[in-house]
mmCIF file of C-alpha atoms in Angstrom:
data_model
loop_
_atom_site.group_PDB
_atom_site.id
_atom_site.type_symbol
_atom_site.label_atom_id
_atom_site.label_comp_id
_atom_site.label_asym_id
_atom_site.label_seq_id
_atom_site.Cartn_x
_atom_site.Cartn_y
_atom_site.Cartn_z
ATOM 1 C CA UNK A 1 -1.316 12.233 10.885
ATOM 2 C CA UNK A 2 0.789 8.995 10.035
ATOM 3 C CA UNK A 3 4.428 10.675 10.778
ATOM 4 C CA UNK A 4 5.285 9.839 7.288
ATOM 5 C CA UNK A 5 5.958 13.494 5.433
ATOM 6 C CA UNK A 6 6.160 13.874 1.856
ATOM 7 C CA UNK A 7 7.312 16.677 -0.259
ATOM 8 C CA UNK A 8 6.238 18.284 -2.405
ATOM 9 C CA UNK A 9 2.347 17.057 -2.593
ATOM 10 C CA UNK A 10 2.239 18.554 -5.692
ATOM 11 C CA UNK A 11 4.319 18.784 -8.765
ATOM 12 C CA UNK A 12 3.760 19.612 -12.154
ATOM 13 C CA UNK A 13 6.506 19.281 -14.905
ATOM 14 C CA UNK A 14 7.232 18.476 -18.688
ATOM 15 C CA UNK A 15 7.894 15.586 -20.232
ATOM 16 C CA UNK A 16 11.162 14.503 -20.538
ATOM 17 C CA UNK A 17 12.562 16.069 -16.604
ATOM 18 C CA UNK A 18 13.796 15.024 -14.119
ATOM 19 C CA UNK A 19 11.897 15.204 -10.796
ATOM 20 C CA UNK A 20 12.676 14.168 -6.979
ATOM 21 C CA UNK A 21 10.652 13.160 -4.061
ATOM 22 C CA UNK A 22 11.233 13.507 -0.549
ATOM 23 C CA UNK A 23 9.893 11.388 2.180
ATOM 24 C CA UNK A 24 10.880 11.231 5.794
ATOM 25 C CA UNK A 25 9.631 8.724 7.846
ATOM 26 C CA UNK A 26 8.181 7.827 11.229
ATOM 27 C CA UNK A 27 10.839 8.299 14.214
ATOM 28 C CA UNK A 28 12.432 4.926 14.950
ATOM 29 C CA UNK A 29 11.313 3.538 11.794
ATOM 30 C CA UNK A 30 13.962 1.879 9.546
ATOM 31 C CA UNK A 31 12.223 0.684 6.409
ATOM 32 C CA UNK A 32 10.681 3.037 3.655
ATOM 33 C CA UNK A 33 8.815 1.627 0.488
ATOM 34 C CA UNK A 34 7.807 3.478 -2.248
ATOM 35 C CA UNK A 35 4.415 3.146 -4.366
ATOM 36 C CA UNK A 36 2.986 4.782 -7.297
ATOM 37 C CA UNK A 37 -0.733 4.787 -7.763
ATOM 38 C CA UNK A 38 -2.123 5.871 -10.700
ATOM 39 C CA UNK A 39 -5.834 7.186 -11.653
ATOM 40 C CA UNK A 40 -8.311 4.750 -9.871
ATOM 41 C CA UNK A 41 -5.928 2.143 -9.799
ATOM 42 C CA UNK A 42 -4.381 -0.184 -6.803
ATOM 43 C CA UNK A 43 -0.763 0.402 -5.239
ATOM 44 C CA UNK A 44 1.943 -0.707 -7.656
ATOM 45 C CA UNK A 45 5.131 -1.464 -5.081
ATOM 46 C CA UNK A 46 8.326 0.295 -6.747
ATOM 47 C CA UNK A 47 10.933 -0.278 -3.926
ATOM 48 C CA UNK A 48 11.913 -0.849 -0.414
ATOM 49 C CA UNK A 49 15.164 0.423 1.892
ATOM 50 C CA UNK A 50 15.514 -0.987 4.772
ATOM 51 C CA UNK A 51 18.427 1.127 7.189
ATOM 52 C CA UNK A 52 20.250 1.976 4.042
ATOM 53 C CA UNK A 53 19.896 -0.629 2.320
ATOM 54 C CA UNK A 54 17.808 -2.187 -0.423
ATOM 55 C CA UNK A 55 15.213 -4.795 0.698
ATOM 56 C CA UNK A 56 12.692 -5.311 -2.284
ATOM 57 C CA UNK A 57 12.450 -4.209 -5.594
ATOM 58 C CA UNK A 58 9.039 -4.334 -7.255
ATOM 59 C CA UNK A 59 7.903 -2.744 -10.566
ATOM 60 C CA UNK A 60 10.382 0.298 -10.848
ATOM 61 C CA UNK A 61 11.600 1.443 -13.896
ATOM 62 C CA UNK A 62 15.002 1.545 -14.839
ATOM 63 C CA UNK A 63 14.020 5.504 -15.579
ATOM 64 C CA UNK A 64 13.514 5.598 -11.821
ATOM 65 C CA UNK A 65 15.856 4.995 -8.806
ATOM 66 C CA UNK A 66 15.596 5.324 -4.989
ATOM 67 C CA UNK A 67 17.593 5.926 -2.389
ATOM 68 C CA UNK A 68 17.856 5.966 1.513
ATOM 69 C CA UNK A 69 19.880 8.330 3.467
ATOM 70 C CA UNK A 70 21.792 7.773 7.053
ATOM 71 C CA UNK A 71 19.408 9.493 8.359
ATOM 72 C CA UNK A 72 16.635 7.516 7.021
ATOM 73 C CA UNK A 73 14.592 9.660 4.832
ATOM 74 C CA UNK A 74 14.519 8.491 1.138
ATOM 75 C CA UNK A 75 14.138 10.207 -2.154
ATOM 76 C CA UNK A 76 12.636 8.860 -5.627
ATOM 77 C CA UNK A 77 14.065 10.165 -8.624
ATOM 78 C CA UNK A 78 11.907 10.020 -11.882
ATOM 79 C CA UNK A 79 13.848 11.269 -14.934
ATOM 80 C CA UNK A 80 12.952 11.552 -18.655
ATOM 81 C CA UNK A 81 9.103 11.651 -17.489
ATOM 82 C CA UNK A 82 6.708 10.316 -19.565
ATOM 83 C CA UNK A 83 2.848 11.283 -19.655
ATOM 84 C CA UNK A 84 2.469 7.685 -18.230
ATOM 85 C CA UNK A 85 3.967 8.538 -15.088
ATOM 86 C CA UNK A 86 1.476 11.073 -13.557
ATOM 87 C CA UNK A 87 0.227 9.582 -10.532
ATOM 88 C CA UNK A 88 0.546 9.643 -6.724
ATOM 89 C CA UNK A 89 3.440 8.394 -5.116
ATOM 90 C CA UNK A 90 3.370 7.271 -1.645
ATOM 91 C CA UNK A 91 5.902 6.509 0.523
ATOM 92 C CA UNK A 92 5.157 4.748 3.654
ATOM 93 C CA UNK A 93 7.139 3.374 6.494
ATOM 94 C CA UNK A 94 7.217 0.813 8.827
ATOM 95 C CA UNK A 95 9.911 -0.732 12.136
ATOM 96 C CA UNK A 96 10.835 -3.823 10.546
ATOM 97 C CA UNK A 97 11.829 -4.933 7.015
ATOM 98 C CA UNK A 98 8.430 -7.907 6.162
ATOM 99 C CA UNK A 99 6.157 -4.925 5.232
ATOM 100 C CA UNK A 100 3.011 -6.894 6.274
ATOM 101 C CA UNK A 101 2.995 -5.764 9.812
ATOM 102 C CA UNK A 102 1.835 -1.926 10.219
ATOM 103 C CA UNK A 103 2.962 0.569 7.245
ATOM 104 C CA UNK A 104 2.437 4.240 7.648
ATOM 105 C CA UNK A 105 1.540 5.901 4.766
ATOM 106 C CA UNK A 106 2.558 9.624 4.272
ATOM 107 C CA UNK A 107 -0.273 12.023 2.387
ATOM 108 C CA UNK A 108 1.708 11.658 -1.135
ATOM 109 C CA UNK A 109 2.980 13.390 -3.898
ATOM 110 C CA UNK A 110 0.563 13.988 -6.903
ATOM 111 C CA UNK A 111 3.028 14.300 -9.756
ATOM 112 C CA UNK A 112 1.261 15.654 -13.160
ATOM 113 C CA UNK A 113 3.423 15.468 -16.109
ATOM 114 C CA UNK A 114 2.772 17.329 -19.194
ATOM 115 C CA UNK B 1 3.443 -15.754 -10.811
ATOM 116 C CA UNK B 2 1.689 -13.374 -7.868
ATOM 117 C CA UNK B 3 -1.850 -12.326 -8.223
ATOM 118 C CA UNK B 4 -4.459 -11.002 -5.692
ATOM 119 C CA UNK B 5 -8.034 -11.293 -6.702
ATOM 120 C CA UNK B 6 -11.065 -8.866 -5.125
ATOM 121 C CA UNK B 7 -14.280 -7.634 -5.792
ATOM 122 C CA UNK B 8 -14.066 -4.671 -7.162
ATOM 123 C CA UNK B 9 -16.976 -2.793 -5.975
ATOM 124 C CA UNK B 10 -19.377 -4.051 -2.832
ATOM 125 C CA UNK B 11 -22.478 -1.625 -1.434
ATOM 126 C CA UNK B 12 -24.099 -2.338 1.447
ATOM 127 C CA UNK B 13 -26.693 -0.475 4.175
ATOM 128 C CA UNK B 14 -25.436 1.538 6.966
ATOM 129 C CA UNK B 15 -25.449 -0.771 10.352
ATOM 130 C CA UNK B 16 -24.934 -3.691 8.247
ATOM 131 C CA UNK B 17 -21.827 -6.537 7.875
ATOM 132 C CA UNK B 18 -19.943 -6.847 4.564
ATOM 133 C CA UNK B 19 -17.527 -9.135 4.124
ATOM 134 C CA UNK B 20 -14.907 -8.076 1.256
ATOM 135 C CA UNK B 21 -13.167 -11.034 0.012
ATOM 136 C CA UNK B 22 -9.323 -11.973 -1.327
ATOM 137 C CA UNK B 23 -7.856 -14.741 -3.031
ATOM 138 C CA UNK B 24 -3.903 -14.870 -3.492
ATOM 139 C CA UNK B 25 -1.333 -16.513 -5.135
ATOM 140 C CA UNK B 26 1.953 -16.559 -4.696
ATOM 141 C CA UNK B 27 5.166 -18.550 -4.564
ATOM 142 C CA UNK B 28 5.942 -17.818 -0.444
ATOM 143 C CA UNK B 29 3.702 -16.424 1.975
ATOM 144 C CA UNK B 30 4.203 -14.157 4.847
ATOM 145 C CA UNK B 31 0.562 -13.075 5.630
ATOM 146 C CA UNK B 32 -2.081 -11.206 4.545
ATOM 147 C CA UNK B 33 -3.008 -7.426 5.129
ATOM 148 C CA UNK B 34 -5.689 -4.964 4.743
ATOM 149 C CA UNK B 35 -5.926 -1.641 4.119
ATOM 150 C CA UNK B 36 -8.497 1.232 3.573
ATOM 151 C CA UNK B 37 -7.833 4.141 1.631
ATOM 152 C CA UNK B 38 -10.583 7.124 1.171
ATOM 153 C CA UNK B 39 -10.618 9.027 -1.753
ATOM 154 C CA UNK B 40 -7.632 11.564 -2.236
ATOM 155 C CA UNK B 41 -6.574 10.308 0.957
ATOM 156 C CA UNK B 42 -3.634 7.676 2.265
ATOM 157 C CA UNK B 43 -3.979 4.225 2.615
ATOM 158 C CA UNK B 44 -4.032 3.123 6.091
ATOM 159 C CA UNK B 45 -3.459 -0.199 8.247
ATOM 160 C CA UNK B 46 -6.310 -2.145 9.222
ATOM 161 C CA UNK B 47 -5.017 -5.525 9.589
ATOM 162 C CA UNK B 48 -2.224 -8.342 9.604
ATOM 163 C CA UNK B 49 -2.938 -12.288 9.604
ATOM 164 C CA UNK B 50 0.222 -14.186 10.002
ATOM 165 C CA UNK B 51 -1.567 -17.001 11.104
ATOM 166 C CA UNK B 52 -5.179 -18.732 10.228
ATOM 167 C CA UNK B 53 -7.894 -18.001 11.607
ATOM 168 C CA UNK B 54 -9.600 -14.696 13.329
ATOM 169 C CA UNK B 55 -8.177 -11.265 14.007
ATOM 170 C CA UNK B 56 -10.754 -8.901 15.623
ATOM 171 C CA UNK B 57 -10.202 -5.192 16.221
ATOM 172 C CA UNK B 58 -13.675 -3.316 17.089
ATOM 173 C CA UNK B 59 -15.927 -3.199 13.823
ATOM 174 C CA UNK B 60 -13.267 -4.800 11.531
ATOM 175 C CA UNK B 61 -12.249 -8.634 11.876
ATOM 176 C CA UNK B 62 -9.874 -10.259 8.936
ATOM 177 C CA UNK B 63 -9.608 -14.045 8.540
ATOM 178 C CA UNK B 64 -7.076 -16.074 7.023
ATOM 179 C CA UNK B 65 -7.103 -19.651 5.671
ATOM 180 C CA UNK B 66 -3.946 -20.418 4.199
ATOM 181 C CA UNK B 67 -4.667 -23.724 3.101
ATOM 182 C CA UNK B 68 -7.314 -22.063 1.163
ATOM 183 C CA UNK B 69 -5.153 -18.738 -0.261
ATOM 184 C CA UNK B 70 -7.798 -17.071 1.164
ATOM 185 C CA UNK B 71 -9.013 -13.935 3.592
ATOM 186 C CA UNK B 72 -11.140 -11.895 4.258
ATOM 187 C CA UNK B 73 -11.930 -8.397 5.729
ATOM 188 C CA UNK B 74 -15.431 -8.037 8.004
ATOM 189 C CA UNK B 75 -17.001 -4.673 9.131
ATOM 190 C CA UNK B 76 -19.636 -5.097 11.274
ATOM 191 C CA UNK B 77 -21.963 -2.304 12.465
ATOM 192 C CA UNK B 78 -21.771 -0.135 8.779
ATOM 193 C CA UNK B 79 -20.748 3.594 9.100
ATOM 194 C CA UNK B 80 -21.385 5.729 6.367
ATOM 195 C CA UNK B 81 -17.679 6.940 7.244
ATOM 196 C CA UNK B 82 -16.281 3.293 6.050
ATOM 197 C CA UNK B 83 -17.092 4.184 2.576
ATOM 198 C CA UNK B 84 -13.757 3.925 1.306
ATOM 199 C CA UNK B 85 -11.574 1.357 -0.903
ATOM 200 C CA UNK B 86 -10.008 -1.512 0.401
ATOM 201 C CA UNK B 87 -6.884 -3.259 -0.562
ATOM 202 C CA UNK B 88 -5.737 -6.449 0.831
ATOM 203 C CA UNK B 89 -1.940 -7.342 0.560
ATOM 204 C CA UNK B 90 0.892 -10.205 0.687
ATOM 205 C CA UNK B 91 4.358 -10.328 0.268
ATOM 206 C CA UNK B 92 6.178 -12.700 -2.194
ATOM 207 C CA UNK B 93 9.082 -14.430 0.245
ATOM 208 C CA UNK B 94 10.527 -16.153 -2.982
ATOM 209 C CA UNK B 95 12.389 -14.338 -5.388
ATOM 210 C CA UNK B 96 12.612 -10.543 -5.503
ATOM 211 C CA UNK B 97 10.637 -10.397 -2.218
ATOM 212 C CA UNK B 98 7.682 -7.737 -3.419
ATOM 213 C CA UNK B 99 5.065 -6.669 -2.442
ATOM 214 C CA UNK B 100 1.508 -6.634 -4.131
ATOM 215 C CA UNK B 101 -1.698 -4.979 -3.550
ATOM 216 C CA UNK B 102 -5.001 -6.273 -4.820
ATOM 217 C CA UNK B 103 -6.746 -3.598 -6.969
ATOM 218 C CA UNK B 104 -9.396 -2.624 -3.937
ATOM 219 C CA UNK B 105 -12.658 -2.877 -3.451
ATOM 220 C CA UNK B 106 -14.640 0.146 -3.600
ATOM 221 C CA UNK B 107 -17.027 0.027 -0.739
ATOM 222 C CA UNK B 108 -20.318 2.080 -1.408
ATOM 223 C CA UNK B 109 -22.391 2.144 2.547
ATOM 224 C CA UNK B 110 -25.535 3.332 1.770
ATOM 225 C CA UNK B 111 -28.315 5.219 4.222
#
């Protein structure tokens, strides 16, 4: 168990919603990145917070946006889904802001869109 | 532009070393990390190299040669439990700062 937690792991909608993601990480940790993997492919980096704040922003859609609370846990909103989008989504987190040094990963969310 | 280049599948015998390569490019250069993911499951840490050279930690070792773009992750001693994908990783420092993960190598230890 990595700390990270993730909800829901599983989620199944229609094309065209609107879904969101929860993920709360580690205790003490400040940064959370998000990552979409989709069917036997690598991790595609969508976006890191670091205390707040945007640190990175990778390959996220405009469709998508992010967000990190005061209290540190972050949510990932996917609207007007596309078939395209089913995948997992990690989120991980880490102490500091490079993202090299030690990431947790949390289990995922397996998002199916129809 | 950023790429990461790996092998995408290696098998090897149980209580043997592979060595799973990656090349990198990119435009700044924090380090280089590894990961191992099993299937269904979460990737998890393995490794950092900041720094060149040798990082040991029991069965795995990662190497770095940044003069080269170059690393590499070693497991020694071959489980049939490390059968799993590996992903090695850098961060761009110029520009957007991102992050990017090589597409794995699928490991395949074999009795």
């Amino acid at each position: 168990d990595s700390g990270v937690t993730q909800t829901p792991k599983h989620l199944i909608t229609a094309t065209g919603q609107r879904v969101t993601l929860r993920c709360s990480p580690r205790s003490g940790d400040l940064s959370v990145y998000w990552y979409q993997q989709s069917l036997d492919q690598g991790l595609q980096f969508l976006i890191q917070y670091y205390n707040g704040e945007e640190r990175a922003k990778g390959n996220i859609l405009e469709r998508f946006s992010a967000q990190q609370f005061p209290d540190l846990h972050s949510e990932l909103n996917l609207s007007s889904l596309e078939l395209g989008d089913s995948a997992l989504y990690f989120c991980a987190s880490s102490v500091g802001h490079r993202g090299l040094e030690t990431q947790y990963f949390g289990p995922g969310t397996r998002l199916l869109v129809l | 532009g950023q790429s990461l280049e790996q092998p995408s599948e290696v098998t090897a015998v149980e209580g043997a070393i592979v060595q799973i390569n990656c090349t990198y490019q990119t435009s700044g250069f924090y380090g280089l990390s590894w990961y191992q993911q099993h299937d269904g499951g979460a990737p998890t840490f393995l490794s950092y190299n900041a720094l060149d050279g040798l990082e040991e930690t029991g069965r795995f070792s990662s190497f770095l040669s940044r003069s080269d773009s170059y690393g590499y992750l070693l497991l020694q001693e071959l489980q049939m439990k490390d059968s799993a994908s590996y992903f090695c990783a850098v961060r761009d420092t110029a520009g957007a700062n991102n992050l990017f993960f090589g597409t794995g190598t699928r490991l395949t230890v074999i009795p």
